[in-house]
Coordinates of N, CA and C in Angstrom, one line a residue:
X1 N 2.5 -64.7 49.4 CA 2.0 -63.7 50.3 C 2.3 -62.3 49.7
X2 N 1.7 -62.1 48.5 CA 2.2 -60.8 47.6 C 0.7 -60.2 47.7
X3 N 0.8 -58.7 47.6 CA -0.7 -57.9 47.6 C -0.9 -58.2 46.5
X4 N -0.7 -58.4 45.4 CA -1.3 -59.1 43.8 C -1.5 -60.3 44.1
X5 N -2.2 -60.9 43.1 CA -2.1 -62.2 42.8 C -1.3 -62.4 41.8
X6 N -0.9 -63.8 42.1 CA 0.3 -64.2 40.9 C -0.4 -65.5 40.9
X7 N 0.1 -66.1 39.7 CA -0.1 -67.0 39.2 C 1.4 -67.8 38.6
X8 N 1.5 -68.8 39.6 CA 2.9 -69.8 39.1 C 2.6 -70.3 37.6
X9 N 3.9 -70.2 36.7 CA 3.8 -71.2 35.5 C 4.4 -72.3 35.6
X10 N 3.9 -72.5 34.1 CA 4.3 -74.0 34.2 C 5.8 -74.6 35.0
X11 N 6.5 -73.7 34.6 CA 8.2 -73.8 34.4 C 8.6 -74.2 36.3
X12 N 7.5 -72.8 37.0 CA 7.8 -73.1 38.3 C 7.1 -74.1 38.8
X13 N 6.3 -75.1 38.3 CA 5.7 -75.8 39.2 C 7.0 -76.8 38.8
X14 N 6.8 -77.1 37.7 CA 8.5 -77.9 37.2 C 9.2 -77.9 38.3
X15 N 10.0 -76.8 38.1 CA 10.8 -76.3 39.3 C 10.9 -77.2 40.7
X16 N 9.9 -76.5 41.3 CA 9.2 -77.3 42.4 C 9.1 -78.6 42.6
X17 N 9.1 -79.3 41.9 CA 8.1 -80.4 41.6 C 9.7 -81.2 41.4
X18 N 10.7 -81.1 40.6 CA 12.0 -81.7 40.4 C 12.8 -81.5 41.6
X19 N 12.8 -80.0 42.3 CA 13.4 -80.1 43.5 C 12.6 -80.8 44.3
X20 N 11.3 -81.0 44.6 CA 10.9 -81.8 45.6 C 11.3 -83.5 45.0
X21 N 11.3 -83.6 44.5 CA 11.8 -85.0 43.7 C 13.4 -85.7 44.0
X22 N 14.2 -84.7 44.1 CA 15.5 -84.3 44.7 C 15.4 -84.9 46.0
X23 N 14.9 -84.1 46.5 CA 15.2 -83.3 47.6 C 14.8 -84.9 49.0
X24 N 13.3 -85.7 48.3 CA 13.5 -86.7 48.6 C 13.6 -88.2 48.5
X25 N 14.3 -87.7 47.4 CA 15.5 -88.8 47.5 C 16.8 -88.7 48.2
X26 N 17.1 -87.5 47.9 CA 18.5 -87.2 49.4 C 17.6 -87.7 50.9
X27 N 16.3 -87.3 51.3 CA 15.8 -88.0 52.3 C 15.5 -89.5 52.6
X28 N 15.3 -90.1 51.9 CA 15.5 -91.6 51.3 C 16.5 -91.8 51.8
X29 N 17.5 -91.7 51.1 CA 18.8 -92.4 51.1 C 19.4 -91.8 52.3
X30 N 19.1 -90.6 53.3 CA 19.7 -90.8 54.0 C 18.4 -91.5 55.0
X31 N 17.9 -91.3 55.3 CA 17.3 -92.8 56.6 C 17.9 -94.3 55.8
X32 N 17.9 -94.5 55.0 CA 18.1 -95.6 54.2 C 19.8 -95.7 54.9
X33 N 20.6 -94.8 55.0 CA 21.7 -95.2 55.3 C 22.0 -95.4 57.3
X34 N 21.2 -94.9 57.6 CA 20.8 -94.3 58.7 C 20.5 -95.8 59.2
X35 N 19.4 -96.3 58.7 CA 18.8 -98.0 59.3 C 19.4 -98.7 58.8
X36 N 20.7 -98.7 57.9 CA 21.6 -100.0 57.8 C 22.8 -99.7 58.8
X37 N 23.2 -98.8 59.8 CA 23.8 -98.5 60.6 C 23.6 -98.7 61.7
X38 N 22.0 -98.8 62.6 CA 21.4 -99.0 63.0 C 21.5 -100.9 62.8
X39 N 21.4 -101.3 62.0 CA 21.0 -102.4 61.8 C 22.2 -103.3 62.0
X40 N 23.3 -102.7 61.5 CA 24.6 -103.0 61.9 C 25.3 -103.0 63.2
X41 N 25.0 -101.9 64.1 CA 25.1 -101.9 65.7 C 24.5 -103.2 66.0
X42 N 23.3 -103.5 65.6 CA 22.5 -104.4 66.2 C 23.1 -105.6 66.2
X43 N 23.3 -106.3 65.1 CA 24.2 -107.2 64.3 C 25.4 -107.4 65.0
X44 N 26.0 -106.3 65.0 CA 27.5 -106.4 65.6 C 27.0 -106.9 67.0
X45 N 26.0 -106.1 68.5 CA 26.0 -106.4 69.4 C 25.7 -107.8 69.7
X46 N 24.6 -108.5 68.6 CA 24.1 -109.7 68.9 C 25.4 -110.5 68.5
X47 N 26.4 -110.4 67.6 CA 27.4 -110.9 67.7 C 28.3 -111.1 68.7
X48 N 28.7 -110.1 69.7 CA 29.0 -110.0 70.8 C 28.2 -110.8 71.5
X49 N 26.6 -110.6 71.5 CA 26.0 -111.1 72.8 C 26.3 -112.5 72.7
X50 N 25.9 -113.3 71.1 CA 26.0 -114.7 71.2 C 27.6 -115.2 71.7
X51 N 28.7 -114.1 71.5 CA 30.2 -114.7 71.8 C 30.1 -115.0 73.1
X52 N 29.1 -114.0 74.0 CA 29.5 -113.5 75.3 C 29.0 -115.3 76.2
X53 N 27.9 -115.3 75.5 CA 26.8 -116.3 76.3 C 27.8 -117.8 75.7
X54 N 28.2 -118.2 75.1 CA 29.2 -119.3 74.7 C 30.4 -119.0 75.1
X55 N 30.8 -118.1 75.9 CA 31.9 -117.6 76.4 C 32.5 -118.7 77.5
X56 N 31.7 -119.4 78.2 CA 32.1 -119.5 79.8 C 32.1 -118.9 80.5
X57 N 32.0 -117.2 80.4 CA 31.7 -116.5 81.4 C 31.0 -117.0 82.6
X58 N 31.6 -116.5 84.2 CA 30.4 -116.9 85.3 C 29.1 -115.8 85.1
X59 N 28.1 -116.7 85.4 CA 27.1 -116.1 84.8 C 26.8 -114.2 85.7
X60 N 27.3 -113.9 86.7 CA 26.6 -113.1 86.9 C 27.7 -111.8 85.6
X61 N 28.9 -112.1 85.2 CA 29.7 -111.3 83.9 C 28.7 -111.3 83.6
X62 N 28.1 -112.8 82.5 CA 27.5 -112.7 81.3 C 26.2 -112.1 81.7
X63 N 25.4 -111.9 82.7 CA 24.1 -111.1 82.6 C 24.6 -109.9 82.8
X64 N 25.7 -109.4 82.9 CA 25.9 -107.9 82.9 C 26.2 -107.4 81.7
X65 N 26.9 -108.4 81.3 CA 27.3 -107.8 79.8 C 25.6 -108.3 78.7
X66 N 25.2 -109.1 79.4 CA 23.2 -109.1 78.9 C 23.1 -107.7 78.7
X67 N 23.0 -107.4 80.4 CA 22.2 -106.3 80.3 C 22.9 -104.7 79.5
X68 N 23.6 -104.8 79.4 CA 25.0 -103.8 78.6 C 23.8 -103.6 77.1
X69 N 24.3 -105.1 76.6 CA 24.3 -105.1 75.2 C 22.6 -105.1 74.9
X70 N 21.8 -104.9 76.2 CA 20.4 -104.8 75.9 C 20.0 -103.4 75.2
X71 N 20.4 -102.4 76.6 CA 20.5 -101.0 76.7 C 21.3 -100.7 75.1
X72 N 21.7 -101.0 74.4 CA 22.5 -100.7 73.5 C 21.2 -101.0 72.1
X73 N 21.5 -102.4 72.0 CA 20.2 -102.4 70.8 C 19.0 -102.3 71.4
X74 N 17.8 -102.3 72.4 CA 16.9 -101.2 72.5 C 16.9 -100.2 72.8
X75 N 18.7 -99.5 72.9 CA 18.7 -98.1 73.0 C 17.3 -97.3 73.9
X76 N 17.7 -98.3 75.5 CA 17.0 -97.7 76.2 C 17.5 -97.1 77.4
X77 N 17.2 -96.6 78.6 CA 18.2 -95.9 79.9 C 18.7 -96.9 80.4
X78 N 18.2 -97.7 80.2 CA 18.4 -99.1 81.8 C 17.7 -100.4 81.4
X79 N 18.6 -101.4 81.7 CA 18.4 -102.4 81.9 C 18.5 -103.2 83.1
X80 N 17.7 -104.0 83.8 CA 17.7 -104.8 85.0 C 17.3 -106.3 84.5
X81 N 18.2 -107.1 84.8 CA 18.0 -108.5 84.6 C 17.7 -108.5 86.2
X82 N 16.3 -109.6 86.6 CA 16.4 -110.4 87.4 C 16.1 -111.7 87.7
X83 N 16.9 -113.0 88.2 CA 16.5 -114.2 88.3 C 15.7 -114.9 89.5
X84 N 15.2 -115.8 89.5 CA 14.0 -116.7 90.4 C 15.3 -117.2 90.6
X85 N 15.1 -116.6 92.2 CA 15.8 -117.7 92.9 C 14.7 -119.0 93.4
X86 N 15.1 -120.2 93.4 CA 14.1 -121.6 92.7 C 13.9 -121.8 94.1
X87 N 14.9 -121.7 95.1 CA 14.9 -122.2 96.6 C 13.7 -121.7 97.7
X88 N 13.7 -120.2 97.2 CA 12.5 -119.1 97.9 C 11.0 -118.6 96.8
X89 N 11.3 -118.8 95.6 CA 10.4 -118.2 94.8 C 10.7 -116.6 94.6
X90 N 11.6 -116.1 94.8 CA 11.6 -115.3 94.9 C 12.3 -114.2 93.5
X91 N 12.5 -113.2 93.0 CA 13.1 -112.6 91.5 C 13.7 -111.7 92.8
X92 N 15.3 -111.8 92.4 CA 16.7 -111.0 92.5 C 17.2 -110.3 91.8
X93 N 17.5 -109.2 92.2 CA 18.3 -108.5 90.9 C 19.2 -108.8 90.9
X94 N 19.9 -109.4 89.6 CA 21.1 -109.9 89.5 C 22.4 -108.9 89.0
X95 N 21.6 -108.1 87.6 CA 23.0 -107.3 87.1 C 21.8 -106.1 86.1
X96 N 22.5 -105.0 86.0 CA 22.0 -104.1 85.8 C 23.2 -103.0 84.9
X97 N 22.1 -102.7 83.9 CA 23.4 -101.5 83.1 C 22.3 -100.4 82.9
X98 N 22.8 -99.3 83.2 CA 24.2 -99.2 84.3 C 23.9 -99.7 85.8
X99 N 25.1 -99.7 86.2 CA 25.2 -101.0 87.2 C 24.5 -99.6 88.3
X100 N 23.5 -100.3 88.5 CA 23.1 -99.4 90.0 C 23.1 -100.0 91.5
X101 N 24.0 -100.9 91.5 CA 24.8 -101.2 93.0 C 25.4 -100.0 93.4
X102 N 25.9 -99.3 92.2 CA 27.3 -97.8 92.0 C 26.4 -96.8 92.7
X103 N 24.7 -96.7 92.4 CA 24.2 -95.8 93.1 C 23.6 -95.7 94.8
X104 N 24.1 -97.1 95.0 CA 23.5 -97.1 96.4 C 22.1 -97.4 96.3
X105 N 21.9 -98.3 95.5 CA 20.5 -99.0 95.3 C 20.2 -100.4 95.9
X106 N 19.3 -100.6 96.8 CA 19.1 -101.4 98.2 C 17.8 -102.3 97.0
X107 N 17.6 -103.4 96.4 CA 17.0 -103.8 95.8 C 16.5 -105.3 96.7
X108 N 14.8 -105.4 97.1 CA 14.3 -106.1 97.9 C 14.0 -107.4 96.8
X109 N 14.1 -108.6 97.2 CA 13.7 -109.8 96.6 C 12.3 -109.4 96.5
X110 N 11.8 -109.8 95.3 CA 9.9 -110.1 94.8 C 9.4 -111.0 94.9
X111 N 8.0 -111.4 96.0 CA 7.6 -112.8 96.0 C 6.9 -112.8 94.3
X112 N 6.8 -114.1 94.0 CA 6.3 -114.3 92.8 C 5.4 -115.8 92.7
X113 N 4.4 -116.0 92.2 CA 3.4 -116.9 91.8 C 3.7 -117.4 90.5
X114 N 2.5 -118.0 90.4 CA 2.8 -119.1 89.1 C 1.9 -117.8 88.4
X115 N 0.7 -117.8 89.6 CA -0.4 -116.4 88.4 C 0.2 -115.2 87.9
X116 N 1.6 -114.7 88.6 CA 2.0 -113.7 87.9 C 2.7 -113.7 87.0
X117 N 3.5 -115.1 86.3 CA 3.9 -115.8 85.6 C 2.7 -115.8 84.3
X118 N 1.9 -116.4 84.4 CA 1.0 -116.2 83.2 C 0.4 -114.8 83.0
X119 N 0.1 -114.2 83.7 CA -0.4 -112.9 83.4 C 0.8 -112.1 82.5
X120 N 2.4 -112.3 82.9 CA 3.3 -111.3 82.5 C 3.3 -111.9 81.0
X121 N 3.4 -113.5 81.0 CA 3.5 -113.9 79.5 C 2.1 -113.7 78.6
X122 N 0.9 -113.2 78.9 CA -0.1 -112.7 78.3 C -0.3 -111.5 78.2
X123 N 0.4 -110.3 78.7 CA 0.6 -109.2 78.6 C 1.7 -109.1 77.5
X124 N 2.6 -109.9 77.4 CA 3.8 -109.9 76.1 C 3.2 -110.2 74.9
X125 N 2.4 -111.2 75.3 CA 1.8 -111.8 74.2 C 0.5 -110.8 73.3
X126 N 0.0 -110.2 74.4 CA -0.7 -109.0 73.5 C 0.3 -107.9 73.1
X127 N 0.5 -107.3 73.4 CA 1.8 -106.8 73.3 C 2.2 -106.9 72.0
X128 N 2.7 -108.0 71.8 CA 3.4 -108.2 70.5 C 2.4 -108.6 69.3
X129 N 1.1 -108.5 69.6 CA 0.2 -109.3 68.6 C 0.1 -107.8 67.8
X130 N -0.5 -108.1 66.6 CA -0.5 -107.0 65.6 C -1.9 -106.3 66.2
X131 N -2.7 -106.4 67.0 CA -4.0 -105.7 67.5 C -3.6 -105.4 69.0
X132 N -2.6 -104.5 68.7 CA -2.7 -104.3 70.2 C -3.3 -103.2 70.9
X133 N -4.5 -103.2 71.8 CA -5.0 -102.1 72.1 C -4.7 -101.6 74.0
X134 N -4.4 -100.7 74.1 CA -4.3 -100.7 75.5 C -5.1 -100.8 76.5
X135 N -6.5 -100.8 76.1 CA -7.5 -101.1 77.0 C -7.3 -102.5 77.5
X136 N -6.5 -103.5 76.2 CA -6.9 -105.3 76.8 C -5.6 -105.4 78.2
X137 N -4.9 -104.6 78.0 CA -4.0 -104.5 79.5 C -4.8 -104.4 80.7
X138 N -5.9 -103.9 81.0 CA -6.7 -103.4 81.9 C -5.6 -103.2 83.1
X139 N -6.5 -102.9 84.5 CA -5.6 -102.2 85.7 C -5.1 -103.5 86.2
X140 N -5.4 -104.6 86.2 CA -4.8 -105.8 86.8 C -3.4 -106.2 86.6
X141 N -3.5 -106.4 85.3 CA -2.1 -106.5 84.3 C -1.3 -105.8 84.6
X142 N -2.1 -104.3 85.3 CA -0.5 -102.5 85.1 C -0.3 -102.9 86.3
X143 N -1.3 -103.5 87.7 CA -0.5 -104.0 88.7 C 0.4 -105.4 88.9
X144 N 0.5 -106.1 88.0 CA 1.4 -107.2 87.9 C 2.8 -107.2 87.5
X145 N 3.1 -106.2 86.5 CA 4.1 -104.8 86.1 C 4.8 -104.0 86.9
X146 N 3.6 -104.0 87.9 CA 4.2 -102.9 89.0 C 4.4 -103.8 90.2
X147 N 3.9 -104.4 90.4 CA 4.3 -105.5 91.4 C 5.6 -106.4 91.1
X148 N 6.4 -106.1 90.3 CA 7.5 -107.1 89.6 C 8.6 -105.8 89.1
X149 N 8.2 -104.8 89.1 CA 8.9 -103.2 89.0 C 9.8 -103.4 90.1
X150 N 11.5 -103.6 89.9 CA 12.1 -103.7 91.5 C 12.4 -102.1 91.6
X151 N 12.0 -101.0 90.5 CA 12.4 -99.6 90.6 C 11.1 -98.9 91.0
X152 N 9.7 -99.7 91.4 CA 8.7 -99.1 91.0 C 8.7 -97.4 92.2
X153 N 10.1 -97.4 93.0 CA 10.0 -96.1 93.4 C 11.0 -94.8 93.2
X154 N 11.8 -95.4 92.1 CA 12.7 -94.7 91.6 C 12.0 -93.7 90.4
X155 N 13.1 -92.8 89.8 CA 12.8 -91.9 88.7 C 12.7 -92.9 87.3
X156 N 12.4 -94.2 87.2 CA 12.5 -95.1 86.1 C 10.9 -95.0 86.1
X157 N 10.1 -94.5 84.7 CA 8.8 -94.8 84.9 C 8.1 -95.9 83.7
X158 N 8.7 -95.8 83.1 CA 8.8 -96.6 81.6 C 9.2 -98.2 81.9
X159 N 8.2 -99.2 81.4 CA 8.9 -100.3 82.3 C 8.2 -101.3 80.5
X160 N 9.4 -101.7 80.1 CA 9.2 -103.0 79.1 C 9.7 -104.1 79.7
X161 N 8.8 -104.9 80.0 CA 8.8 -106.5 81.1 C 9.2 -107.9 80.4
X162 N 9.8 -108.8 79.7 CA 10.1 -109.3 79.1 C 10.4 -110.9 80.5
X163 N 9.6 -111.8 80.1 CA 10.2 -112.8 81.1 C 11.0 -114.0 80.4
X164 N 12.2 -114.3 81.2 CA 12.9 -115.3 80.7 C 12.5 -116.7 80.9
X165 N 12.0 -117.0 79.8 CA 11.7 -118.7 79.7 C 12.4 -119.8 79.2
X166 N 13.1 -121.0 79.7 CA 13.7 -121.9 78.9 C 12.6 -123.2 79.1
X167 N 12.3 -123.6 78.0 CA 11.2 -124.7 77.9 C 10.0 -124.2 78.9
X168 N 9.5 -124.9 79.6 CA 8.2 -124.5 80.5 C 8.7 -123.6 82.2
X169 N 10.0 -123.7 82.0 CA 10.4 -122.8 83.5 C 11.0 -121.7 83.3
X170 N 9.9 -120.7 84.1 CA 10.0 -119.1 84.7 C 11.8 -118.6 85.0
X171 N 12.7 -118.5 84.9 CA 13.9 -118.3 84.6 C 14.8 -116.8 85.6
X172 N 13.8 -115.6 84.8 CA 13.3 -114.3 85.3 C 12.6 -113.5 84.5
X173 N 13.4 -111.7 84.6 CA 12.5 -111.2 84.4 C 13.8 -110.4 83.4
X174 N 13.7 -109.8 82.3 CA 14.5 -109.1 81.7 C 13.7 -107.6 81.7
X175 N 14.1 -106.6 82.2 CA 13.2 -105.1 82.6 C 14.3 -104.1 81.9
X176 N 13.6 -103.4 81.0 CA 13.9 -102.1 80.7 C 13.3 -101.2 80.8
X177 N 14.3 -99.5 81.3 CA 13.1 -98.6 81.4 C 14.1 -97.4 80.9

């Protein structure tokens, strides 16, 4: 930005050109150190999680310490595990990090279907497919989400829905927001 024109030489584009060459590789290597650190938390927690779940723990410990070591490697606000109770049909919240029983949170049982069962595991299932577009969610799917949302009137607006399946039975619901 000079009132002349100038003209860079050779030497400065060099210049330039070796410090930017520098400059990212110090950027390199540090994300590089950054995602093995990262990857290591992860590592370490899933170490933990697998000790926790071979533990013996009674289960409602081990879904707390679930839901702990969830919030930690997806490094998200909140975690809410809930399970089908089998007797009513109904998803309970069982354990939550952070534990919001602490806030005076009144959490109603969810009636639940077989249809909202398939719809949640075909929303994952796009979801995770490499074409994922948000139109194939349509409004039915955002109400099945929200129908199974036990915060859907809290300040939680962000909701990743994950349902627990062992072999062919609905289990619950693993919710982060």
């Amino acid at each position: 930005q000079t009132v002349a024109p100038y003209e860079f030489t050779g030497q400065h584009q060099a210049f330039v050109s070796n410090t930017a060459t520098l400059a990212a590789s110090a950027i390199e290597n540090a994300q590089l150190y950054e995602n093995t650190q990262r990857k290591l938390r992860i590592l370490t927690s899933l170490s933990v999680l697998s000790q926790t779940i071979s533990s013996g723990l009674y289960l409602d410990e081990m879904l707390r310490s679930l839901a702990t070591l969830t919030v930690q490697i997806m490094e998200v606000d909140l975690c809410v595990i809930m399970l089908v109770d089998q007797t009513y049909g109904k998803l309970t919240v069982r354990a939550s990090s952070p534990n919001l029983n602490d806030r005076g949170l009144n959490f109603q049982p969810i009636d639940v279907d077989r249809n909202s069962w398939e719809r949640l595991r075909d929303i994952n299932e796009v979801a995770l497919s490499k074409d994922r577009s948000r139109d194939q969610f349509g409004e039915a799917n955002a109400h099945v989400l929200e129908r199974l949302n036990p915060l859907k009137d809290a300040q939680y607006k962000a909701l990743l829905s994950a349902p627990l399946i062992a072999g062919a039975e609905h289990l619950g619901l693993i919710n982060c927001y």
